[in-house]
PDB file of N, CA and C in Angstrom:
ATOM      1  N   MET A   1     -59.222  20.321 -26.938  1.00 65.00           N
ATOM      2  CA  MET A   1     -58.943  20.537 -27.237  1.00 65.00           C
ATOM      3  C   MET A   1     -57.737  22.536 -26.787  1.00 65.00           C
ATOM      4  N   ILE A   2     -58.414  23.378 -26.303  1.00 77.00           N
ATOM      5  CA  ILE A   2     -57.923  24.948 -27.057  1.00 77.00           C
ATOM      6  C   ILE A   2     -56.457  25.076 -26.874  1.00 77.00           C
ATOM      7  N   ASN A   3     -56.486  26.070 -28.031  1.00 86.00           N
ATOM      8  CA  ASN A   3     -55.223  25.694 -28.895  1.00 86.00           C
ATOM      9  C   ASN A   3     -54.575  27.485 -28.956  1.00 86.00           C
ATOM     10  N   LEU A   4     -54.141  27.893 -27.946  1.00 88.00           N
ATOM     11  CA  LEU A   4     -53.963  29.869 -28.024  1.00 88.00           C
ATOM     12  C   LEU A   4     -53.311  30.736 -28.929  1.00 88.00           C
ATOM     13  N   ASP A   5     -51.494  29.705 -29.923  1.00 92.00           N
ATOM     14  CA  ASP A   5     -51.078  29.879 -29.557  1.00 92.00           C
ATOM     15  C   ASP A   5     -50.988  30.701 -31.537  1.00 92.00           C
ATOM     16  N   ASN A   6     -52.274  30.477 -32.041  1.00 94.00           N
ATOM     17  CA  ASN A   6     -52.697  31.108 -32.602  1.00 94.00           C
ATOM     18  C   ASN A   6     -53.179  32.201 -32.772  1.00 94.00           C
ATOM     19  N   GLU A   7     -53.696  32.981 -31.257  1.00 93.00           N
ATOM     20  CA  GLU A   7     -54.650  33.726 -30.999  1.00 93.00           C
ATOM     21  C   GLU A   7     -53.539  35.515 -31.655  1.00 93.00           C
ATOM     22  N   THR A   8     -54.229  36.138 -31.771  1.00 96.00           N
ATOM     23  CA  THR A   8     -53.361  37.214 -32.249  1.00 96.00           C
ATOM     24  C   THR A   8     -53.769  38.347 -31.092  1.00 96.00           C
ATOM     25  N   ILE A   9     -52.535  38.459 -30.612  1.00 94.00           N
ATOM     26  CA  ILE A   9     -52.480  40.155 -29.354  1.00 94.00           C
ATOM     27  C   ILE A   9     -51.839  40.651 -29.679  1.00 94.00           C
ATOM     28  N   GLU A  10     -52.383  42.271 -29.796  1.00 97.00           N
ATOM     29  CA  GLU A  10     -51.494  43.410 -30.022  1.00 97.00           C
ATOM     30  C   GLU A  10     -50.842  44.294 -29.144  1.00 97.00           C
ATOM     31  N   PHE A  11     -49.682  45.265 -28.855  1.00 96.00           N
ATOM     32  CA  PHE A  11     -49.419  46.102 -27.979  1.00 96.00           C
ATOM     33  C   PHE A  11     -48.695  46.665 -28.225  1.00 96.00           C
ATOM     34  N   PRO A  12     -48.666  48.042 -27.521  1.00 98.00           N
ATOM     35  CA  PRO A  12     -47.790  50.079 -28.507  1.00 98.00           C
ATOM     36  C   PRO A  12     -46.094  49.145 -28.292  1.00 98.00           C
ATOM     37  N   CYS A  13     -45.615  49.747 -29.333  1.00 97.00           N
ATOM     38  CA  CYS A  13     -44.306  49.696 -28.874  1.00 97.00           C
ATOM     39  C   CYS A  13     -43.717  50.474 -27.556  1.00 97.00           C
ATOM     40  N   PRO A  14     -42.999  50.162 -27.147  1.00 96.00           N
ATOM     41  CA  PRO A  14     -42.296  51.313 -25.767  1.00 96.00           C
ATOM     42  C   PRO A  14     -41.685  52.438 -26.403  1.00 96.00           C
ATOM     43  N   ARG A  15     -41.289  52.197 -27.706  1.00 97.00           N
ATOM     44  CA  ARG A  15     -40.640  53.669 -28.187  1.00 97.00           C
ATOM     45  C   ARG A  15     -41.518  54.396 -29.182  1.00 97.00           C
ATOM     46  N   CYS A  16     -41.889  54.081 -29.975  1.00 98.00           N
ATOM     47  CA  CYS A  16     -42.948  55.049 -30.453  1.00 98.00           C
ATOM     48  C   CYS A  16     -44.396  55.174 -30.751  1.00 98.00           C
ATOM     49  N   GLY A  17     -45.174  53.875 -29.362  1.00 97.00           N
ATOM     50  CA  GLY A  17     -46.667  53.269 -29.230  1.00 97.00           C
ATOM     51  C   GLY A  17     -47.094  53.187 -30.972  1.00 97.00           C
ATOM     52  N   PHE A  18     -46.541  52.807 -31.966  1.00 98.00           N
ATOM     53  CA  PHE A  18     -47.577  52.168 -32.267  1.00 98.00           C
ATOM     54  C   PHE A  18     -47.882  50.709 -32.451  1.00 98.00           C
ATOM     55  N   TYR A  19     -48.838  50.186 -32.823  1.00 98.00           N
ATOM     56  CA  TYR A  19     -49.763  49.058 -32.308  1.00 98.00           C
ATOM     57  C   TYR A  19     -48.960  48.181 -33.074  1.00 98.00           C
ATOM     58  N   ASN A  20     -48.467  46.875 -32.525  1.00 98.00           N
ATOM     59  CA  ASN A  20     -48.246  45.991 -33.316  1.00 98.00           C
ATOM     60  C   ASN A  20     -48.585  44.442 -32.591  1.00 98.00           C
ATOM     61  N   ALA A  21     -49.484  43.660 -34.322  1.00 98.00           N
ATOM     62  CA  ALA A  21     -49.832  42.334 -33.560  1.00 98.00           C
ATOM     63  C   ALA A  21     -48.553  41.380 -33.706  1.00 98.00           C
ATOM     64  N   ILE A  22     -49.084  40.477 -32.951  1.00 97.00           N
ATOM     65  CA  ILE A  22     -47.998  39.720 -32.953  1.00 97.00           C
ATOM     66  C   ILE A  22     -49.675  37.954 -33.134  1.00 97.00           C
ATOM     67  N   VAL A  23     -48.311  36.576 -32.256  1.00 97.00           N
ATOM     68  CA  VAL A  23     -49.933  35.193 -32.132  1.00 97.00           C
ATOM     69  C   VAL A  23     -48.762  35.073 -30.357  1.00 97.00           C
ATOM     70  N   PHE A  24     -50.109  34.849 -30.252  1.00 94.00           N
ATOM     71  CA  PHE A  24     -49.614  34.453 -28.673  1.00 94.00           C
ATOM     72  C   PHE A  24     -48.265  33.527 -28.552  1.00 94.00           C
ATOM     73  N   LYS A  25     -47.948  32.734 -29.155  1.00 95.00           N
ATOM     74  CA  LYS A  25     -46.859  32.280 -29.397  1.00 95.00           C
ATOM     75  C   LYS A  25     -45.766  32.832 -29.027  1.00 95.00           C
ATOM     76  N   GLN A  26     -45.376  33.576 -30.268  1.00 96.00           N
ATOM     77  CA  GLN A  26     -44.222  34.577 -29.655  1.00 96.00           C
ATOM     78  C   GLN A  26     -44.306  34.922 -28.237  1.00 96.00           C
ATOM     79  N   ALA A  27     -44.724  35.404 -27.572  1.00 94.00           N
ATOM     80  CA  ALA A  27     -45.036  35.495 -26.373  1.00 94.00           C
ATOM     81  C   ALA A  27     -44.524  35.022 -25.666  1.00 94.00           C
ATOM     82  N   ARG A  28     -44.804  34.021 -25.479  1.00 92.00           N
ATOM     83  CA  ARG A  28     -44.705  32.813 -24.895  1.00 92.00           C
ATOM     84  C   ARG A  28     -43.595  31.960 -25.286  1.00 92.00           C
ATOM     85  N   LEU A  29     -42.488  31.842 -26.861  1.00 94.00           N
ATOM     86  CA  LEU A  29     -41.135  31.904 -26.479  1.00 94.00           C
ATOM     87  C   LEU A  29     -40.751  32.741 -26.712  1.00 94.00           C
ATOM     88  N   ARG A  30     -41.234  34.447 -25.999  1.00 95.00           N
ATOM     89  CA  ARG A  30     -40.016  35.258 -25.598  1.00 95.00           C
ATOM     90  C   ARG A  30     -39.087  35.489 -26.967  1.00 95.00           C
ATOM     91  N   ASP A  31     -39.367  36.222 -27.937  1.00 96.00           N
ATOM     92  CA  ASP A  31     -39.425  36.229 -29.344  1.00 96.00           C
ATOM     93  C   ASP A  31     -38.868  37.390 -29.471  1.00 96.00           C
ATOM     94  N   VAL A  32     -38.121  37.722 -30.640  1.00 98.00           N
ATOM     95  CA  VAL A  32     -38.231  39.247 -30.780  1.00 98.00           C
ATOM     96  C   VAL A  32     -37.960  39.860 -32.234  1.00 98.00           C
ATOM     97  N   VAL A  33     -39.444  40.685 -31.859  1.00 98.00           N
ATOM     98  CA  VAL A  33     -39.927  41.189 -32.963  1.00 98.00           C
ATOM     99  C   VAL A  33     -40.057  43.173 -33.501  1.00 98.00           C
ATOM    100  N   ILE A  34     -39.860  42.576 -34.501  1.00 98.00           N
ATOM    101  CA  ILE A  34     -39.643  44.472 -35.527  1.00 98.00           C
ATOM    102  C   ILE A  34     -40.458  45.397 -35.387  1.00 98.00           C
ATOM    103  N   CYS A  35     -40.534  46.243 -34.686  1.00 98.00           N
ATOM    104  CA  CYS A  35     -41.937  47.320 -35.283  1.00 98.00           C
ATOM    105  C   CYS A  35     -42.636  47.816 -36.168  1.00 98.00           C
ATOM    106  N   ARG A  36     -43.203  47.118 -36.728  1.00 97.00           N
ATOM    107  CA  ARG A  36     -43.916  48.235 -37.578  1.00 97.00           C
ATOM    108  C   ARG A  36     -43.825  49.569 -38.367  1.00 97.00           C
ATOM    109  N   GLY A  37     -44.035  50.376 -36.366  1.00 98.00           N
ATOM    110  CA  GLY A  37     -43.850  52.001 -36.900  1.00 98.00           C
ATOM    111  C   GLY A  37     -42.286  52.516 -36.956  1.00 98.00           C
ATOM    112  N   CYS A  38     -41.097  52.297 -35.836  1.00 98.00           N
ATOM    113  CA  CYS A  38     -39.988  52.638 -35.665  1.00 98.00           C
ATOM    114  C   CYS A  38     -38.716  51.599 -36.619  1.00 98.00           C
ATOM    115  N   LYS A  39     -39.181  50.666 -36.515  1.00 98.00           N
ATOM    116  CA  LYS A  39     -38.325  49.420 -36.964  1.00 98.00           C
ATOM    117  C   LYS A  39     -37.283  49.247 -36.312  1.00 98.00           C
ATOM    118  N   SER A  40     -37.272  49.236 -34.923  1.00 98.00           N
ATOM    119  CA  SER A  40     -36.950  49.142 -33.635  1.00 98.00           C
ATOM    120  C   SER A  40     -36.876  47.836 -33.355  1.00 98.00           C
ATOM    121  N   ASN A  41     -36.318  47.151 -32.616  1.00 98.00           N
ATOM    122  CA  ASN A  41     -36.245  45.034 -32.274  1.00 98.00           C
ATOM    123  C   ASN A  41     -36.611  45.665 -30.516  1.00 98.00           C
ATOM    124  N   ILE A  42     -38.063  44.795 -30.293  1.00 98.00           N
ATOM    125  CA  ILE A  42     -38.636  44.581 -29.222  1.00 98.00           C
ATOM    126  C   ILE A  42     -38.428  43.055 -28.860  1.00 98.00           C
ATOM    127  N   GLN A  43     -37.772  43.062 -27.768  1.00 97.00           N
ATOM    128  CA  GLN A  43     -36.747  41.476 -27.245  1.00 97.00           C
ATOM    129  C   GLN A  43     -39.021  40.791 -26.106  1.00 97.00           C
ATOM    130  N   LEU A  44     -39.967  40.661 -26.013  1.00 95.00           N
ATOM    131  CA  LEU A  44     -41.009  39.951 -25.323  1.00 95.00           C
ATOM    132  C   LEU A  44     -40.056  39.667 -24.548  1.00 95.00           C
ATOM    133  N   ASP A  45     -40.859  39.613 -23.201  1.00 93.00           N
ATOM    134  CA  ASP A  45     -40.651  39.292 -22.171  1.00 93.00           C
ATOM    135  C   ASP A  45     -41.873  38.738 -21.613  1.00 93.00           C
ATOM    136  N   ASP A  46     -41.733  36.992 -21.646  1.00 88.00           N
ATOM    137  CA  ASP A  46     -42.983  36.481 -20.439  1.00 88.00           C
ATOM    138  C   ASP A  46     -42.108  36.104 -18.699  1.00 88.00           C
ATOM    139  N   GLN A  47     -42.439  37.582 -18.335  1.00 88.00           N
ATOM    140  CA  GLN A  47     -41.871  37.449 -16.850  1.00 88.00           C
ATOM    141  C   GLN A  47     -42.705  36.452 -16.369  1.00 88.00           C
ATOM    142  N   MET A  48     -41.948  35.858 -15.157  1.00 90.00           N
ATOM    143  CA  MET A  48     -42.605  34.776 -13.823  1.00 90.00           C
ATOM    144  C   MET A  48     -43.625  34.036 -15.036  1.00 90.00           C
ATOM    145  N   ASN A  49     -43.477  33.419 -16.309  1.00 91.00           N
ATOM    146  CA  ASN A  49     -43.784  32.443 -17.386  1.00 91.00           C
ATOM    147  C   ASN A  49     -45.495  32.672 -17.364  1.00 91.00           C
ATOM    148  N   GLU A  50     -45.828  33.848 -16.865  1.00 93.00           N
ATOM    149  CA  GLU A  50     -47.519  34.664 -16.951  1.00 93.00           C
ATOM    150  C   GLU A  50     -48.246  34.421 -18.766  1.00 93.00           C
ATOM    151  N   CYS A  51     -48.277  33.818 -19.195  1.00 91.00           N
ATOM    152  CA  CYS A  51     -48.251  33.317 -20.907  1.00 91.00           C
ATOM    153  C   CYS A  51     -48.908  31.724 -20.181  1.00 91.00           C
ATOM    154  N   ARG A  52     -48.311  31.316 -19.739  1.00 90.00           N
ATOM    155  CA  ARG A  52     -48.124  29.528 -20.071  1.00 90.00           C
ATOM    156  C   ARG A  52     -48.970  29.282 -18.665  1.00 90.00           C
ATOM    157  N   LYS A  53     -49.137  30.051 -17.641  1.00 94.00           N
ATOM    158  CA  LYS A  53     -49.909  30.620 -16.154  1.00 94.00           C
ATOM    159  C   LYS A  53     -51.525  31.060 -16.930  1.00 94.00           C
ATOM    160  N   ALA A  54     -51.340  31.856 -18.116  1.00 91.00           N
ATOM    161  CA  ALA A  54     -52.544  31.800 -18.107  1.00 91.00           C
ATOM    162  C   ALA A  54     -53.748  31.163 -19.363  1.00 91.00           C
ATOM    163  N   GLU A  55     -52.353  30.324 -19.776  1.00 91.00           N
ATOM    164  CA  GLU A  55     -52.491  29.750 -20.848  1.00 91.00           C
ATOM    165  C   GLU A  55     -53.588  28.316 -19.885  1.00 91.00           C
ATOM    166  N   ARG A  56     -53.228  28.451 -19.312  1.00 92.00           N
ATOM    167  CA  ARG A  56     -53.685  27.184 -18.150  1.00 92.00           C
ATOM    168  C   ARG A  56     -54.509  27.844 -17.127  1.00 92.00           C
ATOM    169  N   ALA A  57     -54.992  28.719 -17.236  1.00 95.00           N
ATOM    170  CA  ALA A  57     -56.189  28.905 -16.089  1.00 95.00           C
ATOM    171  C   ALA A  57     -57.515  29.150 -16.702  1.00 95.00           C
ATOM    172  N   ILE A  58     -56.802  29.663 -18.765  1.00 93.00           N
ATOM    173  CA  ILE A  58     -57.563  29.509 -20.402  1.00 93.00           C
ATOM    174  C   ILE A  58     -58.501  28.515 -19.838  1.00 93.00           C
ATOM    175  N   ARG A  59     -57.524  27.305 -19.608  1.00 92.00           N
ATOM    176  CA  ARG A  59     -58.022  25.524 -20.419  1.00 92.00           C
ATOM    177  C   ARG A  59     -58.508  25.178 -19.404  1.00 92.00           C
ATOM    178  N   LYS A  60     -58.030  25.434 -17.584  1.00 95.00           N
ATOM    179  CA  LYS A  60     -58.817  25.153 -16.723  1.00 95.00           C
ATOM    180  C   LYS A  60     -60.371  25.505 -16.424  1.00 95.00           C
ATOM    181  N   ALA A  61     -60.773  26.931 -17.119  1.00 95.00           N
ATOM    182  CA  ALA A  61     -61.789  27.499 -16.563  1.00 95.00           C
ATOM    183  C   ALA A  61     -62.827  26.498 -18.450  1.00 95.00           C
ATOM    184  N   MET A  62     -62.428  26.549 -19.031  1.00 92.00           N
ATOM    185  CA  MET A  62     -63.218  25.740 -20.548  1.00 92.00           C
ATOM    186  C   MET A  62     -63.309  24.223 -19.969  1.00 92.00           C
ATOM    187  N   GLN A  63     -62.993  23.247 -19.509  1.00 91.00           N
ATOM    188  CA  GLN A  63     -62.849  22.475 -18.667  1.00 91.00           C
ATOM    189  C   GLN A  63     -64.105  22.041 -17.952  1.00 91.00           C
ATOM    190  N   GLU A  64     -63.915  23.150 -17.138  1.00 94.00           N
ATOM    191  CA  GLU A  64     -65.035  23.981 -15.995  1.00 94.00           C
ATOM    192  C   GLU A  64     -65.980  24.381 -17.230  1.00 94.00           C
ATOM    193  N   LEU A  65     -66.596  24.708 -17.323  1.00 93.00           N
ATOM    194  CA  LEU A  65     -67.489  25.628 -18.222  1.00 93.00           C
ATOM    195  C   LEU A  65     -68.693  23.897 -19.250  1.00 93.00           C
ATOM    196  N   GLU A  66     -67.504  23.037 -19.412  1.00 90.00           N
ATOM    197  CA  GLU A  66     -67.827  21.677 -20.823  1.00 90.00           C
ATOM    198  C   GLU A  66     -68.263  21.277 -18.941  1.00 90.00           C
ATOM    199  N   LYS A  67     -67.870  21.073 -18.271  1.00 92.00           N
ATOM    200  CA  LYS A  67     -68.611  20.243 -17.661  1.00 92.00           C
ATOM    201  C   LYS A  67     -69.888  20.908 -17.056  1.00 92.00           C
ATOM    202  N   THR A  68     -69.873  22.478 -16.671  1.00 92.00           N
ATOM    203  CA  THR A  68     -71.416  22.937 -16.302  1.00 92.00           C
ATOM    204  C   THR A  68     -72.453  22.696 -17.446  1.00 92.00           C
ATOM    205  N   LEU A  69     -72.024  22.539 -18.690  1.00 92.00           N
ATOM    206  CA  LEU A  69     -72.230  22.114 -19.973  1.00 92.00           C
ATOM    207  C   LEU A  69     -73.456  21.050 -19.389  1.00 92.00           C
ATOM    208  N   LYS A  70     -72.450  20.190 -19.227  1.00 86.00           N
ATOM    209  CA  LYS A  70     -72.728  18.558 -19.637  1.00 86.00           C
ATOM    210  C   LYS A  70     -74.250  18.388 -18.782  1.00 86.00           C
ATOM    211  N   ILE A  71     -73.715  19.069 -17.324  1.00 63.00           N
ATOM    212  CA  ILE A  71     -75.278  18.637 -16.441  1.00 63.00           C
ATOM    213  C   ILE A  71     -76.627  19.159 -17.558  1.00 63.00           C
TER     214      ILE A  71
END
């Protein structure tokens, strides 16, 4: 089973544009991070549970790949 929680994601600060690195779990849990550029607080927002949907889609694709490779 694949675990995406520790995978790194980079995104630009909406205020200063500095790219910040977070892990997938922080986005999924809607964490607050501090921009390393301008030090402002950034509230992560997983609109409509997109992180969970993406994780589910990746798991499904990996399961289908495993089935294909076993043939």
